[in-house]
Amino acid sequence: MEFRLSEGFALEMDAKDPLAGFKDRFYHLEDSIYMDGNSLGLMSKDAERTLLRLIEEWKVLGIKGWGGGKIPWINYADELGNLQAPLVGAEENECVVTGGTTVNLHTLVSTFYKPEGKKKKILADELNFPSDLYALSAQIRLKGGDPDEDLVLVKSRDGMTIEEDDIIAAMTDDVQLALLPSVYYKSGQLLNMERMTKEAHKRGIIVGFDCSHSTGVVPHHFSKWGSDFAFWCNYKYMNGGPGSTGSIYVNKKHWDEMPGMAGWFGNNRSTMFEMRPEFDSAGSATAWQIGTTTMLSTAPIEGSLRMMREAGIENIREKSLKITKYLMYLIDEMLSGEPYNYGIATPREDKRRGGHVGVFHKDAWRINQALVAKGVIPDYRPPNIIRLAPIPLYVSYHDVWKVAQTLKAIIDDGDVEKFSDDKSTVT
Ligand SMILES: *Cc1c(COP(=O)(O)O)cnc(C)c1O
């Protein structure tokens, strides 16, 4: 792929982009280019429509919505799980839309973490999202262990990425479960989940993935890979709305496991309302639901999911790779030398890159503030990373071209000096 620096080239790319039409189905912030969809995806008209349908159903049906909604609410989590399944390569009933990301980690790890004798450790890495590490430590304590001893964190050699070989080397006899991210939230490195699954299984280790930074932008093939479990949030690349319900994947080979944090929504639907004292597992991913479906936080996901299925996850990935590469090209060509000094933290190889580009700069926080002042919405992660996510369904090549010009103008105009390095307002 040959890129050029001109504005005309960006416009040509947009004219040829088969996904360009989706941009108008989203609400955009006034006078802004939104590059933060890796933190909170924009609202689409499609998501709004399914949310408004739910509000109307509540208005006119009341309690009758559980059986009588367009999709009966009682089955909504399962129906959406099945709508999401093709995005992650899951089979029927291996996915369910339920809970929150960290809560789902707890319920899955409480099920699959079974320390026994010497085989009692959990393997993770030091670059994973902190919430995941807090939850893993808590799970170890709940089973009577000591996180200082039983939580093994693979170290990063460069502070940005994790070597897959280092993870494999850490899969020793005493590890019982490995929990890894699909895409690292700072650098955007994508792990080879198929390889991690295979290597873990060779050593009798259960493996699960946090796919918060990949679902909706990278295709997955959990069922083909045989991964044991996964979970992710639906408010980043899935555009499901702030704090929207998360998702769970449980490989069907584990459906007979007793959920570690059982609740009545995991019960077999046909006996659920007999209200028996003993749990009758639904015997599918449904069993990992805990309580009543959070309908208002779930409904927008339906519209968003249908739109993504219409676009096709392979097409989304194809554009994502092209547009992130284009962004890296512009930074390399225009902005890597003096006086700009921007660098790229994200792996260059397509196979090792998720949906965002991590840009580093010694004044990253001040540049982040200057970008916002100039109408570009990025986000900042300490100590020196600006994350830029050109979301395939709503960011154009021309937008990316303008973002690169803005990064340049901030340095040319001395804008950095206008902002403080006080980080108390980072979100
Ligand atoms: C966004 C994200 C989370 C968020 O967890 P919540 O429980 O939804 O707040 C967790 N893990 C990773 C890797 C994430 O990227």
Short mmCIF file of C-alpha atoms and ligand atoms in Angstrom, two decimals:
data_model
loop_
_atom_site.label_atom_id
_atom_site.label_comp_id
_atom_site.label_asym_id
_atom_site.label_seq_id
_atom_site.Cartn_x
_atom_site.Cartn_y
_atom_site.Cartn_z
CA MET A 1 0.00 0.00 0.00
CA GLU A 2 1.49 3.29 -1.17
CA PHE A 3 0.39 6.38 0.74
CA ARG A 4 0.94 10.02 -0.16
CA LEU A 5 1.03 13.11 2.05
CA SER A 6 -1.41 15.27 0.11
CA GLU A 7 -4.93 16.16 1.23
CA GLY A 8 -6.13 15.01 -2.18
CA PHE A 9 -4.84 11.51 -1.46
CA ALA A 10 -6.93 11.34 1.75
CA LEU A 11 -10.02 12.41 -0.20
CA GLU A 12 -9.30 9.76 -2.83
CA MET A 13 -9.07 7.11 -0.12
CA ASP A 14 -12.45 8.20 1.26
CA ALA A 15 -14.02 8.07 -2.19
CA LYS A 16 -12.93 4.43 -2.50
CA ASP A 17 -13.85 3.42 1.07
CA PRO A 18 -16.69 0.85 1.05
CA LEU A 19 -17.54 1.70 4.70
CA ALA A 20 -17.68 5.49 4.16
CA GLY A 21 -21.50 5.50 4.24
CA PHE A 22 -21.65 4.43 7.89
CA LYS A 23 -20.25 7.75 9.14
CA ASP A 24 -23.61 9.52 8.74
CA ARG A 25 -25.33 6.95 10.92
CA PHE A 26 -23.46 8.35 13.94
CA TYR A 27 -23.92 11.53 15.95
CA HIS A 28 -20.71 13.53 15.79
CA LEU A 29 -19.52 16.14 18.27
CA GLU A 30 -19.83 19.63 16.86
CA ASP A 31 -16.67 20.88 15.13
CA SER A 32 -14.69 17.90 16.35
CA ILE A 33 -12.85 14.88 15.04
CA TYR A 34 -13.50 12.03 17.43
CA MET A 35 -10.41 9.86 17.91
CA ASP A 36 -11.37 8.38 21.28
CA GLY A 37 -13.73 5.57 20.25
CA ASN A 38 -11.34 3.15 21.95
CA SER A 39 -12.54 4.60 25.27
CA LEU A 40 -16.17 5.44 24.51
CA GLY A 41 -17.68 4.83 21.08
CA LEU A 42 -20.02 7.42 19.60
CA MET A 43 -23.78 7.05 19.60
CA SER A 44 -25.28 5.78 16.38
CA LYS A 45 -28.81 6.35 15.19
CA ASP A 46 -29.11 2.57 15.13
CA ALA A 47 -28.26 2.30 18.86
CA GLU A 48 -30.56 5.19 19.64
CA ARG A 49 -33.43 3.46 17.82
CA THR A 50 -33.20 0.22 19.81
CA LEU A 51 -32.85 2.16 23.07
CA LEU A 52 -35.96 4.23 22.24
CA ARG A 53 -37.82 1.03 21.34
CA LEU A 54 -37.05 -0.36 24.79
CA ILE A 55 -38.19 2.86 26.46
CA GLU A 56 -41.45 2.66 24.51
CA GLU A 57 -41.89 -1.00 25.46
CA TRP A 58 -41.42 -0.16 29.12
CA LYS A 59 -43.96 2.65 28.73
CA VAL A 60 -46.67 0.53 27.14
CA LEU A 61 -45.93 -2.97 28.39
CA GLY A 62 -44.65 -2.57 31.93
CA ILE A 63 -43.96 -5.99 33.42
CA LYS A 64 -45.37 -7.61 30.27
CA GLY A 65 -42.16 -6.65 28.46
CA TRP A 66 -40.36 -9.64 29.96
CA GLY A 67 -42.48 -11.91 27.80
CA GLY A 68 -43.84 -9.51 25.22
CA GLY A 69 -41.10 -7.14 24.05
CA LYS A 70 -40.16 -7.28 20.35
CA ILE A 71 -37.43 -9.52 21.67
CA PRO A 72 -38.82 -10.75 25.01
CA TRP A 73 -36.65 -9.19 27.70
CA ILE A 74 -36.22 -12.51 29.48
CA ASN A 75 -34.17 -13.78 26.52
CA TYR A 76 -32.60 -10.48 25.48
CA ALA A 77 -29.13 -11.20 26.91
CA ASP A 78 -29.01 -14.53 25.06
CA GLU A 79 -30.41 -13.16 21.81
CA LEU A 80 -27.82 -10.39 21.75
CA GLY A 81 -25.12 -12.91 22.65
CA ASN A 82 -26.06 -14.86 19.56
CA LEU A 83 -26.09 -11.68 17.47
CA GLN A 84 -22.58 -10.96 18.73
CA ALA A 85 -21.26 -14.51 18.25
CA PRO A 86 -20.08 -14.05 14.63
CA LEU A 87 -18.00 -11.02 15.65
CA VAL A 88 -15.94 -13.21 17.98
CA GLY A 89 -16.14 -16.57 16.25
CA ALA A 90 -18.40 -18.14 18.84
CA GLU A 91 -20.94 -20.90 18.35
CA GLU A 92 -24.62 -20.67 19.26
CA ASN A 93 -25.14 -19.95 22.99
CA GLU A 94 -21.43 -19.51 23.75
CA CYS A 95 -21.90 -15.73 24.18
CA VAL A 96 -24.15 -13.72 26.41
CA VAL A 97 -24.49 -9.96 26.90
CA THR A 98 -24.49 -9.47 30.66
CA GLY A 99 -22.81 -7.82 33.62
CA GLY A 100 -19.89 -5.42 33.61
CA THR A 101 -16.38 -6.13 32.39
CA THR A 102 -14.71 -6.47 35.77
CA VAL A 103 -17.71 -8.27 37.26
CA ASN A 104 -17.56 -10.74 34.38
CA LEU A 105 -13.87 -11.31 35.03
CA HIS A 106 -14.78 -12.15 38.63
CA THR A 107 -17.51 -14.61 37.73
CA LEU A 108 -15.37 -16.35 35.08
CA VAL A 109 -12.18 -16.52 37.10
CA SER A 110 -14.10 -17.66 40.18
CA THR A 111 -15.34 -20.54 38.01
CA PHE A 112 -12.11 -21.52 36.29
CA TYR A 113 -9.46 -20.73 38.90
CA LYS A 114 -9.02 -23.98 40.81
CA PRO A 115 -5.72 -23.91 42.65
CA GLU A 116 -4.65 -27.43 43.58
CA GLY A 117 -1.42 -28.34 45.33
CA LYS A 118 1.51 -26.90 43.43
CA LYS A 119 -0.61 -25.87 40.42
CA LYS A 120 -2.04 -22.75 42.00
CA LYS A 121 -0.80 -19.70 40.13
CA ILE A 122 -2.51 -17.23 37.82
CA LEU A 123 -0.45 -15.88 34.93
CA ALA A 124 -1.05 -12.31 33.70
CA ASP A 125 1.23 -9.47 32.69
CA GLU A 126 2.24 -6.11 34.05
CA LEU A 127 0.76 -4.11 31.17
CA ASN A 128 -2.80 -5.37 31.54
CA PHE A 129 -5.55 -2.99 32.59
CA PRO A 130 -5.19 -2.40 36.36
CA SER A 131 -8.78 -3.40 37.15
CA ASP A 132 -8.03 -6.90 35.83
CA LEU A 133 -5.02 -7.21 38.11
CA TYR A 134 -6.97 -5.99 41.15
CA ALA A 135 -9.69 -8.56 40.40
CA LEU A 136 -7.19 -11.40 39.91
CA SER A 137 -5.52 -10.57 43.23
CA ALA A 138 -8.92 -10.56 44.93
CA GLN A 139 -9.79 -13.97 43.42
CA ILE A 140 -6.51 -15.41 44.70
CA ARG A 141 -7.23 -14.09 48.20
CA LEU A 142 -10.76 -15.54 48.09
CA LYS A 143 -9.27 -18.98 47.45
CA GLY A 144 -6.90 -18.58 50.41
CA GLY A 145 -3.80 -17.69 48.39
CA ASP A 146 -1.36 -14.80 48.46
CA PRO A 147 -1.27 -12.60 45.33
CA ASP A 148 2.39 -11.72 45.99
CA GLU A 149 3.17 -15.36 45.44
CA ASP A 150 0.40 -16.66 43.22
CA LEU A 151 -0.11 -13.85 40.70
CA VAL A 152 2.71 -14.07 38.16
CA LEU A 153 3.11 -10.96 36.01
CA VAL A 154 5.09 -11.21 32.79
CA LYS A 155 7.35 -8.17 32.50
CA SER A 156 7.52 -5.85 29.53
CA ARG A 157 11.00 -5.38 28.06
CA ASP A 158 10.29 -1.90 26.67
CA GLY A 159 7.41 -0.65 28.82
CA MET A 160 5.06 -0.69 25.78
CA THR A 161 4.71 -4.29 24.59
CA ILE A 162 4.91 -7.83 25.90
CA GLU A 163 6.93 -10.48 24.06
CA GLU A 164 4.77 -13.54 23.34
CA ASP A 165 7.80 -15.75 23.97
CA ASP A 166 8.10 -14.28 27.47
CA ILE A 167 4.47 -15.20 28.18
CA ILE A 168 5.04 -18.75 26.96
CA ALA A 169 8.22 -19.06 29.02
CA ALA A 170 6.18 -18.08 32.08
CA MET A 171 3.65 -20.89 31.47
CA THR A 172 5.30 -23.16 34.01
CA ASP A 173 3.97 -26.25 35.85
CA ASP A 174 2.68 -24.21 38.77
CA VAL A 175 0.35 -22.06 36.59
CA GLN A 176 -3.28 -23.15 36.56
CA LEU A 177 -4.91 -20.24 34.71
CA ALA A 178 -3.71 -17.51 32.34
CA LEU A 179 -5.64 -14.29 31.77
CA LEU A 180 -4.38 -12.12 28.94
CA PRO A 181 -5.63 -9.06 27.09
CA SER A 182 -6.24 -9.34 23.35
CA VAL A 183 -5.02 -5.79 22.69
CA TYR A 184 -2.95 -3.76 25.15
CA TYR A 185 -4.78 -0.61 26.13
CA LYS A 186 -1.78 1.71 25.84
CA SER A 187 0.35 0.52 22.93
CA GLY A 188 -2.39 -1.19 20.93
CA GLN A 189 -0.32 -4.38 20.61
CA LEU A 190 -2.47 -7.36 19.55
CA LEU A 191 -1.55 -10.75 21.02
CA ASN A 192 -1.76 -13.88 18.93
CA MET A 193 -4.63 -15.43 20.88
CA GLU A 194 -4.59 -18.64 18.88
CA ARG A 195 -0.92 -19.20 19.74
CA MET A 196 -1.47 -18.31 23.41
CA THR A 197 -4.40 -20.76 23.59
CA LYS A 198 -2.40 -23.57 22.02
CA GLU A 199 0.67 -23.05 24.20
CA ALA A 200 -1.40 -22.80 27.38
CA HIS A 201 -3.34 -25.97 26.59
CA LYS A 202 -0.11 -27.90 25.86
CA ARG A 203 0.78 -27.21 29.48
CA GLY A 204 -2.64 -27.96 30.97
CA ILE A 205 -3.37 -24.28 31.63
CA ILE A 206 -6.86 -22.78 31.28
CA VAL A 207 -6.74 -19.59 29.21
CA GLY A 208 -9.10 -16.61 29.06
CA PHE A 209 -8.93 -13.26 27.27
CA ASP A 210 -10.04 -9.74 28.07
CA CYS A 211 -11.12 -8.50 24.65
CA SER A 212 -12.31 -5.03 25.68
CA HIS A 213 -9.92 -3.44 23.19
CA SER A 214 -10.54 -5.78 20.28
CA THR A 215 -14.22 -6.72 20.07
CA GLY A 216 -15.81 -4.72 17.29
CA VAL A 217 -12.58 -3.96 15.46
CA VAL A 218 -10.62 -7.25 15.29
CA PRO A 219 -12.17 -10.59 14.27
CA HIS A 220 -11.78 -13.44 16.80
CA HIS A 221 -12.17 -17.19 16.34
CA PHE A 222 -12.62 -18.41 19.89
CA SER A 223 -14.44 -21.57 19.01
CA LYS A 224 -11.90 -22.60 16.37
CA TRP A 225 -9.01 -21.73 18.67
CA GLY A 226 -10.61 -23.58 21.59
CA SER A 227 -10.04 -20.70 24.03
CA ASP A 228 -11.69 -21.46 27.36
CA PHE A 229 -13.40 -18.17 28.13
CA ALA A 230 -13.38 -14.47 27.28
CA PHE A 231 -15.13 -11.26 28.24
CA TRP A 232 -15.20 -7.69 27.00
CA CYS A 233 -16.94 -4.38 27.35
CA ASN A 234 -19.40 -3.07 24.78
CA TYR A 235 -18.84 0.65 25.18
CA LYS A 236 -15.53 0.99 23.33
CA TYR A 237 -15.39 -0.30 19.74
CA MET A 238 -18.91 -1.77 20.16
CA ASN A 239 -20.48 1.70 20.55
CA GLY A 240 -23.03 0.44 23.10
CA GLY A 241 -23.07 3.58 25.27
CA PRO A 242 -21.37 4.74 28.47
CA GLY A 243 -21.16 1.90 30.97
CA SER A 244 -23.17 -0.39 28.73
CA THR A 245 -23.51 -4.06 29.59
CA GLY A 246 -20.49 -6.31 28.94
CA SER A 247 -20.25 -9.75 27.35
CA ILE A 248 -19.10 -13.23 28.27
CA TYR A 249 -17.87 -16.10 26.10
CA VAL A 250 -17.74 -19.61 27.53
CA ASN A 251 -16.53 -22.42 25.28
CA LYS A 252 -19.14 -25.14 25.11
CA LYS A 253 -16.74 -27.73 26.53
CA HIS A 254 -17.18 -25.93 29.87
CA TRP A 255 -20.95 -25.59 29.91
CA ASP A 256 -21.30 -28.21 32.62
CA GLU A 257 -19.12 -26.21 35.04
CA MET A 258 -20.88 -24.70 38.01
CA PRO A 259 -20.62 -20.87 37.74
CA GLY A 260 -18.49 -19.53 40.56
CA MET A 261 -20.93 -16.70 41.23
CA ALA A 262 -24.28 -18.28 40.43
CA GLY A 263 -27.50 -16.29 40.39
CA TRP A 264 -31.06 -16.83 39.23
CA PHE A 265 -30.54 -15.46 35.71
CA GLY A 266 -28.12 -18.33 35.15
CA ASN A 267 -30.90 -20.79 35.82
CA ASN A 268 -32.53 -22.88 33.16
CA ARG A 269 -35.28 -20.60 31.81
CA SER A 270 -37.93 -23.32 31.86
CA THR A 271 -37.61 -23.86 35.63
CA MET A 272 -36.54 -20.35 36.59
CA PHE A 273 -39.94 -19.21 37.79
CA GLU A 274 -40.58 -22.37 39.77
CA MET A 275 -38.29 -20.57 42.22
CA ARG A 276 -36.69 -23.75 43.51
CA PRO A 277 -34.05 -23.48 46.20
CA GLU A 278 -31.49 -25.40 44.12
CA PHE A 279 -29.78 -23.91 41.04
CA ASP A 280 -30.65 -25.63 37.77
CA SER A 281 -27.91 -24.40 35.42
CA ALA A 282 -28.95 -23.16 31.99
CA GLY A 283 -26.11 -25.33 30.65
CA SER A 284 -24.75 -22.72 28.23
CA ALA A 285 -23.04 -19.33 28.52
CA THR A 286 -26.41 -18.16 29.88
CA ALA A 287 -25.48 -19.87 33.15
CA TRP A 288 -22.89 -17.12 33.82
CA GLN A 289 -25.56 -14.42 34.04
CA ILE A 290 -26.06 -13.45 37.65
CA GLY A 291 -29.06 -11.13 38.05
CA THR A 292 -31.79 -9.39 36.06
CA THR A 293 -30.75 -8.13 32.62
CA THR A 294 -29.89 -4.42 32.77
CA MET A 295 -32.23 -3.65 29.89
CA LEU A 296 -31.57 0.10 29.59
CA SER A 297 -27.82 -0.43 29.37
CA THR A 298 -28.21 -3.33 26.96
CA ALA A 299 -30.75 -2.06 24.43
CA PRO A 300 -28.35 0.28 22.53
CA ILE A 301 -26.01 -2.65 21.92
CA GLU A 302 -28.65 -4.31 19.73
CA GLY A 303 -28.70 -1.51 17.15
CA SER A 304 -24.96 -1.25 17.22
CA LEU A 305 -24.51 -5.00 16.76
CA ARG A 306 -26.87 -5.14 13.82
CA MET A 307 -24.96 -2.31 12.16
CA MET A 308 -21.65 -4.08 12.69
CA ARG A 309 -22.99 -7.29 11.23
CA GLU A 310 -24.17 -5.29 8.24
CA ALA A 311 -20.69 -3.75 7.82
CA GLY A 312 -18.93 -7.08 8.38
CA ILE A 313 -16.14 -7.52 10.91
CA GLU A 314 -13.64 -8.53 8.20
CA ASN A 315 -14.34 -5.28 6.32
CA ILE A 316 -14.04 -3.30 9.54
CA ARG A 317 -10.67 -4.91 10.24
CA GLU A 318 -9.45 -4.28 6.70
CA LYS A 319 -10.18 -0.56 6.96
CA SER A 320 -8.83 -0.39 10.51
CA LEU A 321 -5.47 -1.80 9.41
CA LYS A 322 -5.30 0.54 6.44
CA ILE A 323 -6.27 3.70 8.31
CA THR A 324 -4.01 3.03 11.33
CA LYS A 325 -1.14 2.39 8.92
CA TYR A 326 -1.94 5.64 7.15
CA LEU A 327 -1.89 7.53 10.46
CA MET A 328 1.50 5.99 11.33
CA TYR A 329 2.78 6.90 7.87
CA LEU A 330 1.79 10.56 8.33
CA ILE A 331 3.46 10.71 11.74
CA ASP A 332 6.62 8.99 10.48
CA GLU A 333 6.92 11.18 7.40
CA MET A 334 5.86 14.55 8.80
CA LEU A 335 6.30 14.48 12.54
CA SER A 336 9.06 12.16 13.70
CA GLY A 337 12.00 14.55 13.31
CA GLU A 338 12.90 17.89 14.93
CA PRO A 339 11.16 19.93 16.19
CA TYR A 340 8.16 17.57 16.38
CA ASN A 341 9.63 14.43 17.95
CA TYR A 342 6.49 12.29 17.92
CA GLY A 343 7.10 8.54 18.15
CA ILE A 344 4.94 5.46 17.68
CA ALA A 345 4.45 2.90 20.45
CA THR A 346 2.28 0.55 18.40
CA PRO A 347 3.70 -2.50 16.63
CA ARG A 348 4.00 -1.97 12.87
CA GLU A 349 3.10 -5.48 11.76
CA ASP A 350 -0.58 -5.86 10.87
CA LYS A 351 -0.81 -9.08 12.86
CA ARG A 352 0.36 -7.37 16.04
CA ARG A 353 -1.78 -4.22 15.87
CA GLY A 354 -5.28 -3.57 17.20
CA GLY A 355 -7.50 -0.59 16.36
CA HIS A 356 -5.67 2.39 17.86
CA VAL A 357 -2.27 4.00 17.52
CA GLY A 358 -0.27 4.91 20.62
CA VAL A 359 1.76 8.04 19.95
CA PHE A 360 4.44 9.00 22.42
CA HIS A 361 5.87 12.42 23.11
CA LYS A 362 7.66 13.87 26.13
CA ASP A 363 4.89 16.52 26.43
CA ALA A 364 2.05 14.06 25.76
CA TRP A 365 -0.35 15.42 28.39
CA ARG A 366 0.05 19.02 27.25
CA ILE A 367 -0.29 18.03 23.59
CA ASN A 368 -3.41 16.07 24.48
CA GLN A 369 -4.96 19.23 25.96
CA ALA A 370 -3.88 21.28 22.93
CA LEU A 371 -5.53 18.72 20.61
CA VAL A 372 -8.83 19.03 22.48
CA ALA A 373 -8.62 22.83 22.24
CA LYS A 374 -8.22 22.46 18.46
CA GLY A 375 -11.22 20.12 18.11
CA VAL A 376 -9.51 16.73 18.05
CA ILE A 377 -10.64 14.32 20.77
CA PRO A 378 -7.87 11.87 21.71
CA ASP A 379 -7.02 10.46 25.11
CA TYR A 380 -3.94 10.37 27.25
CA ARG A 381 -2.42 7.52 29.22
CA PRO A 382 0.51 8.15 31.53
CA PRO A 383 3.35 8.68 31.38
CA ASN A 384 3.68 9.80 27.75
CA ILE A 385 1.10 8.19 25.43
CA ILE A 386 -1.60 9.86 23.35
CA ARG A 387 -4.05 7.31 21.98
CA LEU A 388 -5.61 7.97 18.58
CA ALA A 389 -8.30 5.58 17.37
CA PRO A 390 -9.51 6.04 13.78
CA ILE A 391 -12.73 4.05 14.18
CA PRO A 392 -13.50 2.44 10.79
CA LEU A 393 -17.24 3.13 10.84
CA TYR A 394 -17.03 6.84 11.61
CA VAL A 395 -13.54 8.26 11.05
CA SER A 396 -12.48 9.13 7.51
CA TYR A 397 -9.02 9.27 5.93
CA HIS A 398 -9.55 13.00 5.58
CA ASP A 399 -10.16 13.22 9.35
CA VAL A 400 -6.87 11.41 9.96
CA TRP A 401 -5.08 13.76 7.57
CA LYS A 402 -6.49 16.71 9.56
CA VAL A 403 -5.41 15.14 12.85
CA ALA A 404 -1.83 14.90 11.56
CA GLN A 405 -1.93 18.56 10.47
CA THR A 406 -3.18 19.45 13.95
CA LEU A 407 -0.36 17.53 15.66
CA LYS A 408 2.03 19.53 13.49
CA ALA A 409 0.35 22.90 14.12
CA ILE A 410 0.48 22.43 17.90
CA ILE A 411 4.28 22.33 17.73
CA ASP A 412 4.61 24.97 14.99
CA ASP A 413 2.41 27.43 16.92
CA GLY A 414 3.99 26.74 20.33
CA ASP A 415 0.56 25.72 21.72
CA VAL A 416 2.10 23.35 24.23
CA GLU A 417 3.26 26.30 26.32
CA LYS A 418 -0.37 27.32 26.91
CA PHE A 419 -1.17 24.19 28.92
CA SER A 420 -0.14 23.04 32.34
CA ASP A 421 1.46 19.71 33.11
CA ASP A 422 -0.86 19.26 36.10
CA LYS A 423 -2.46 15.84 35.55
CA SER A 424 -5.30 16.08 38.10
CA THR A 425 -7.92 16.32 35.31
CA VAL A 426 -6.89 13.18 33.35
CA THR A 427 -9.85 10.88 32.58
C1 LIG B 1 -12.07 -0.85 29.40
C2 LIG B 1 -11.47 -2.03 30.05
C3 LIG B 1 -11.99 -2.55 31.24
C4 LIG B 1 -13.13 -1.81 31.91
O1 LIG B 1 -13.70 -2.48 32.96
P1 LIG B 1 -15.12 -2.00 33.51
O2 LIG B 1 -15.43 -3.02 34.53
O3 LIG B 1 -16.07 -1.97 32.36
O4 LIG B 1 -14.96 -0.64 34.08
C5 LIG B 1 -11.42 -3.68 31.78
N1 LIG B 1 -10.37 -4.28 31.19
C6 LIG B 1 -9.83 -3.79 30.04
C7 LIG B 1 -8.67 -4.47 29.40
C8 LIG B 1 -10.36 -2.66 29.45
O5 LIG B 1 -9.83 -2.17 28.34
#
